[in-house]
Amino acid sequence: MDDIKENLNGLNLNGTMTNPAGGEDKPESCRKTSTSEDPESPGTTGTPLQAPSDFSDPVYKEIALANGHINRMTKDELRDKLSELKLDTRGVKDVMKKRLKSHYKKQKLMASVADGGPTDTYYDYICVVDYEATCEEDNPPEFQHEIIEFPMVLINTRTLEIEDTYQEYVRPEVNSELSDFCVQLTGITQKMVDEADTFPAVLQRVVLWLQERELGTKHKYAMLTDGSWDMSKFLNIQCRVSRIRYPPFAKKWINIRKSYGNFYKVPRTQTKLSTMLEKLGMRYEGRPHSGLDDSRNIARIAVRMLKDGCQLRVNERMHAGQLLSVPNSAPMEGAPPPLNPRTRE
């Protein structure tokens, strides 16, 4: 559904990023990587939560010197060093550089704090979502997209493994007949959606699935998506169509494209799903545009980033129907306990 999402970027329905001050940023495709979100800088994405706050500490000079040495290493030297440290040797040169820097930084910071040192991960679980929605080949501006597949992939951030998955198809109500283009793109047939429940019933079972895993009560968790569209467009539109309130647990999420671009210092043009996998030395597994398979592959990228030292954190949210950025300086917090859908008044 990448191409569909890219096309949606040009639409005006919550297609701009509004900043907290009230102004409007450029659409996602026009935004440049901000240096204030540089994970190499103190207190940003790659920095452990409890790392020393005094950046005059000699440990940071050691890290800076090590980074300078790593920057001068050839690709073969990087691969040899990663192999020696029993780290993943896949990926392009910039990815391997970042991996080695993160490893060294983590080791130094861990050694500089009290016993039982910091953890790079605030959340116990990360829940990956990648909806599939009704679509047409040309996607006219007035076309109303409805969710037809609701997948979830649950990452355990301690074991760095996919712990569980969920998938249901959804019966659309406005455009009940799938276009040939949609069927060919997603692999979802008319029979699949005809036999499925409507969105409110599916969402209620999703909430039960999350509750059974004690997310938001016993375990801290966050939602994660590949771009802004799943929450700000597809879910937002679907809630209006189904006349239910936007679910609070989905109001904040990790946009992995932003996290990937900031962490590995690459432009947004290199943050499509296929490109991220390629740059990390991985291949897509499964059927492209299957919501569950897309979610699994997004989860593989998230796991790789966590292993490389990235502290994935919420960076986008919905407020009053508008898409907002969450600054890196915002306090870390997990998603609230999931609740059953409520009808709009």
XYZ file of C-alpha atoms in Angstrom:
345
model
C 0.000 0.000 0.000
C 3.106 2.268 -0.160
C 2.112 3.803 -3.499
C -1.417 4.496 -2.290
C -0.064 6.137 0.844
C 2.340 8.264 -1.178
C -0.542 9.460 -3.372
C -2.573 10.335 -0.304
C 0.224 12.605 0.805
C -0.926 15.221 -1.686
C -4.485 15.348 -0.378
C -5.678 18.025 2.021
C -7.410 15.705 4.505
C -5.051 16.074 7.459
C -2.245 15.964 4.912
C -0.214 18.709 6.573
C 1.827 18.486 9.727
C 0.756 21.143 12.194
C 3.255 22.112 14.837
C 2.266 22.813 18.456
C 2.777 26.527 17.953
C -0.091 26.501 15.474
C 1.819 26.813 12.197
C 1.864 24.257 9.400
C 4.904 22.343 8.263
C 5.334 20.976 4.764
C 3.854 17.563 3.924
C 5.886 14.507 4.887
C 7.618 14.222 1.499
C 8.924 17.809 1.773
C 10.238 17.585 5.312
C 13.994 17.399 5.812
C 15.706 15.518 8.598
C 16.018 17.888 11.524
C 19.396 18.245 13.167
C 17.608 18.640 16.496
C 16.560 15.003 16.162
C 20.099 13.803 15.463
C 20.517 10.628 17.532
C 24.230 11.304 17.906
C 23.395 14.476 19.852
C 22.970 14.303 23.656
C 19.483 13.415 24.834
C 18.035 12.240 21.525
C 16.869 9.007 19.962
C 20.033 6.946 20.430
C 20.680 8.065 24.013
C 19.656 5.834 26.948
C 17.021 7.341 29.226
C 19.215 7.386 32.313
C 22.479 8.398 30.670
C 24.584 10.993 32.526
C 23.202 14.504 32.035
C 26.596 16.219 32.336
C 28.003 16.136 28.812
C 31.360 17.449 30.000
C 31.958 13.966 31.398
C 35.144 12.459 29.868
C 33.100 9.533 28.558
C 31.634 11.791 25.871
C 35.099 12.804 24.701
C 35.954 9.111 24.385
C 32.777 8.542 22.366
C 33.574 11.491 20.086
C 37.106 10.219 19.470
C 35.779 6.734 18.718
C 33.219 8.170 16.291
C 35.981 10.019 14.459
C 37.969 6.806 14.104
C 34.902 4.899 12.900
C 34.196 7.608 10.306
C 37.623 6.950 8.770
C 37.186 3.192 8.514
C 36.638 1.509 5.153
C 33.661 -0.739 4.502
C 35.842 -3.847 4.865
C 37.299 -2.561 8.146
C 33.790 -1.872 9.464
C 32.627 -5.350 8.512
C 35.676 -6.964 10.129
C 35.177 -5.004 13.358
C 31.473 -5.828 13.505
C 32.276 -9.488 12.928
C 34.873 -9.391 15.708
C 32.242 -7.959 18.077
C 29.724 -10.594 16.892
C 27.420 -7.885 15.538
C 25.390 -7.970 12.328
C 27.637 -7.267 9.316
C 24.813 -6.641 6.811
C 23.877 -3.305 5.308
C 25.440 -0.401 3.475
C 28.478 1.435 4.838
C 26.513 4.173 6.643
C 24.358 1.568 8.393
C 27.415 -0.399 9.543
C 29.035 2.824 10.768
C 25.961 3.704 12.793
C 25.794 0.170 14.215
C 29.394 0.284 15.411
C 29.035 3.789 16.862
C 25.874 2.822 18.715
C 27.494 -0.294 20.119
C 30.521 1.629 21.385
C 28.376 4.453 22.781
C 26.109 2.030 24.603
C 29.036 0.157 26.127
C 30.676 3.372 27.340
C 27.495 4.837 28.814
C 26.584 1.565 30.490
C 29.996 1.541 32.158
C 29.674 5.157 33.305
C 26.503 4.784 35.396
C 25.673 2.909 38.551
C 25.307 -0.867 38.611
C 22.168 -2.007 36.879
C 22.740 0.802 34.323
C 20.279 2.194 31.831
C 18.075 0.502 29.316
C 17.718 1.812 25.791
C 14.079 0.783 25.615
C 11.267 2.498 27.512
C 8.469 0.334 26.120
C 7.996 -3.317 26.988
C 6.191 -3.917 23.707
C 5.859 -2.214 20.349
C 2.727 -2.948 18.334
C 3.156 -2.602 14.559
C 0.091 -1.750 12.451
C -0.120 -1.469 8.664
C -3.675 -1.267 7.360
C -4.835 -2.167 3.883
C -7.670 -0.020 2.566
C -10.021 0.208 -0.396
C -8.391 1.957 -3.331
C -8.633 2.675 -7.023
C -5.843 2.887 -9.555
C -6.065 6.666 -9.929
C -7.266 7.357 -6.372
C -9.473 10.385 -7.132
C -9.438 13.027 -4.357
C -13.075 12.368 -3.433
C -12.542 8.606 -2.996
C -13.209 7.468 0.594
C -10.715 4.868 1.723
C -12.014 2.195 4.112
C -9.890 -0.260 6.072
C -10.213 -3.808 4.735
C -7.390 -5.513 6.677
C -6.485 -4.909 10.324
C -3.154 -6.586 11.168
C -0.983 -6.280 14.271
C 2.498 -7.555 15.015
C 3.700 -7.453 18.617
C 7.424 -6.949 19.304
C 8.858 -7.853 22.695
C 11.563 -5.220 23.190
C 13.390 -7.305 25.805
C 13.754 -10.447 23.719
C 13.828 -8.471 20.433
C 11.499 -10.989 18.847
C 8.057 -10.961 17.284
C 5.958 -12.437 20.076
C 2.494 -12.487 18.548
C 0.400 -11.441 15.544
C -3.225 -10.610 14.811
C -5.139 -10.290 11.557
C -8.739 -9.717 10.532
C -10.348 -8.609 7.302
C -12.957 -5.854 7.406
C -16.134 -5.395 5.360
C -16.313 -1.901 3.812
C -19.654 -0.096 3.889
C -19.327 2.919 1.584
C -17.479 1.268 -1.323
C -18.562 -2.301 -0.680
C -17.323 -3.600 -4.048
C -13.521 -3.829 -4.277
C -11.946 -2.541 -7.467
C -9.947 -4.963 -9.602
C -6.894 -2.821 -8.873
C -7.422 -3.183 -5.104
C -7.813 -6.965 -5.342
C -4.659 -7.321 -7.445
C -2.666 -4.964 -5.201
C -3.608 -6.396 -1.813
C -4.569 -9.986 -2.633
C -7.772 -9.411 -0.656
C -10.760 -10.816 -2.538
C -14.381 -9.732 -2.549
C -15.315 -12.983 -0.796
C -12.875 -12.232 2.050
C -14.444 -8.867 2.845
C -18.017 -10.031 2.242
C -17.540 -12.671 4.943
C -15.883 -10.233 7.367
C -17.397 -8.005 10.058
C -17.631 -4.237 9.809
C -14.922 -2.092 11.408
C -16.486 -1.448 14.873
C -16.825 -5.185 15.563
C -13.276 -5.870 14.374
C -11.893 -3.003 16.461
C -13.650 -4.388 19.522
C -11.860 -7.735 19.057
C -8.550 -5.936 18.512
C -9.063 -4.135 21.830
C -9.771 -7.479 23.541
C -6.579 -8.944 21.998
C -4.541 -6.025 23.394
C -6.224 -6.271 26.797
C -5.505 -10.002 27.036
C -1.802 -9.174 26.673
C -2.102 -6.593 29.486
C -0.829 -3.770 27.312
C -1.218 -0.383 28.970
C -1.832 -1.982 32.360
C 1.001 -4.363 33.255
C 3.170 -3.571 30.229
C 4.152 -0.240 28.666
C 3.630 -0.209 24.919
C 3.513 2.036 21.863
C 1.996 1.775 18.413
C 4.317 1.876 15.387
C 3.492 2.564 11.737
C 5.267 2.912 8.406
C 4.516 6.601 7.832
C 1.731 8.859 9.104
C -1.077 7.667 6.834
C -2.306 4.614 8.751
C -3.378 6.662 11.775
C -3.872 10.183 10.421
C -5.766 9.164 7.282
C -6.981 5.553 7.151
C -7.984 5.174 10.814
C -9.211 8.771 11.034
C -11.417 8.388 7.945
C -12.625 4.953 9.046
C -13.764 6.225 12.439
C -15.827 8.922 10.719
C -17.357 6.409 8.319
C -18.170 4.014 11.177
C -19.399 6.875 13.393
C -17.139 5.928 16.294
C -14.623 7.970 18.244
C -10.965 7.788 17.389
C -9.423 5.195 19.788
C -7.212 6.854 22.450
C -4.590 4.071 22.304
C -3.865 5.025 18.663
C -3.559 8.789 19.188
C 0.248 8.617 19.511
C 2.631 6.411 17.593
C 6.156 5.842 16.325
C 6.530 6.747 12.658
C 9.383 4.388 11.772
C 10.229 6.360 8.632
C 11.117 9.379 10.755
C 12.973 7.257 13.304
C 14.931 5.450 10.587
C 15.834 8.658 8.747
C 17.014 10.399 11.910
C 18.884 7.427 13.313
C 20.772 6.400 10.174
C 20.940 9.987 8.867
C 19.368 9.365 5.487
C 16.911 11.567 3.529
C 13.203 10.800 3.604
C 13.441 9.566 0.010
C 15.321 6.546 1.379
C 12.733 5.556 3.993
C 10.263 3.511 1.960
C 9.778 -0.012 3.278
C 11.651 -1.710 0.432
C 14.535 0.777 0.650
C 14.898 0.481 4.421
C 15.090 -3.300 4.135
C 17.628 -3.082 1.322
C 19.874 -0.613 3.178
C 19.810 -2.881 6.233
C 20.854 -5.852 4.111
C 17.480 -7.598 4.366
C 14.904 -8.773 1.833
C 11.144 -8.488 1.953
C 9.539 -11.671 3.259
C 6.020 -12.581 2.144
C 3.558 -10.873 -0.196
C 3.951 -7.095 -0.699
C 0.789 -5.149 0.204
C -0.482 -7.896 2.479
C -1.130 -5.948 5.675
C 0.171 -8.727 7.910
C 3.285 -9.375 5.791
C 3.999 -5.636 5.553
C 3.632 -5.388 9.338
C 6.028 -8.309 9.857
C 8.652 -6.677 7.658
C 8.225 -3.314 9.382
C 8.694 -5.168 12.676
C 11.929 -6.706 11.354
C 13.223 -3.196 10.634
C 12.216 -2.026 14.123
C 14.013 -4.982 15.729
C 17.123 -4.283 13.653
C 17.061 -0.629 14.751
C 16.706 -1.609 18.410
C 19.670 -3.970 18.045
C 21.646 -1.147 16.433
C 21.041 1.032 19.501
C 18.076 3.141 18.415
C 15.659 4.128 21.155
C 12.374 4.064 19.290
C 9.982 6.609 20.754
C 6.671 8.237 19.895
C 7.180 11.013 17.344
C 3.670 11.720 15.997
C 0.171 12.167 17.401
C -3.383 13.102 16.535
C -5.067 16.030 18.248
C -8.476 17.444 17.338
C -8.326 15.630 14.013
C -4.927 17.091 13.109
C -1.565 15.364 12.684
C 1.117 16.797 14.990
C 4.803 16.103 15.532
C 5.921 15.008 18.997
C 9.215 16.736 19.852
C 12.106 14.622 21.028
C 12.139 16.621 24.259
C 8.624 15.443 25.191
C 8.407 13.086 28.197
C 8.377 9.389 27.368
C 5.018 7.750 27.965
C 3.256 4.612 26.847
C -0.091 4.280 25.120
C -3.132 4.145 27.453
C -4.995 0.908 28.174
C -7.130 0.020 25.143
C -10.895 0.549 25.566
C -13.867 -0.598 23.532
C -14.906 1.752 20.698
C -17.380 4.488 21.569
C -19.986 5.926 19.224
C -19.871 9.563 18.182
C -22.477 11.758 19.821
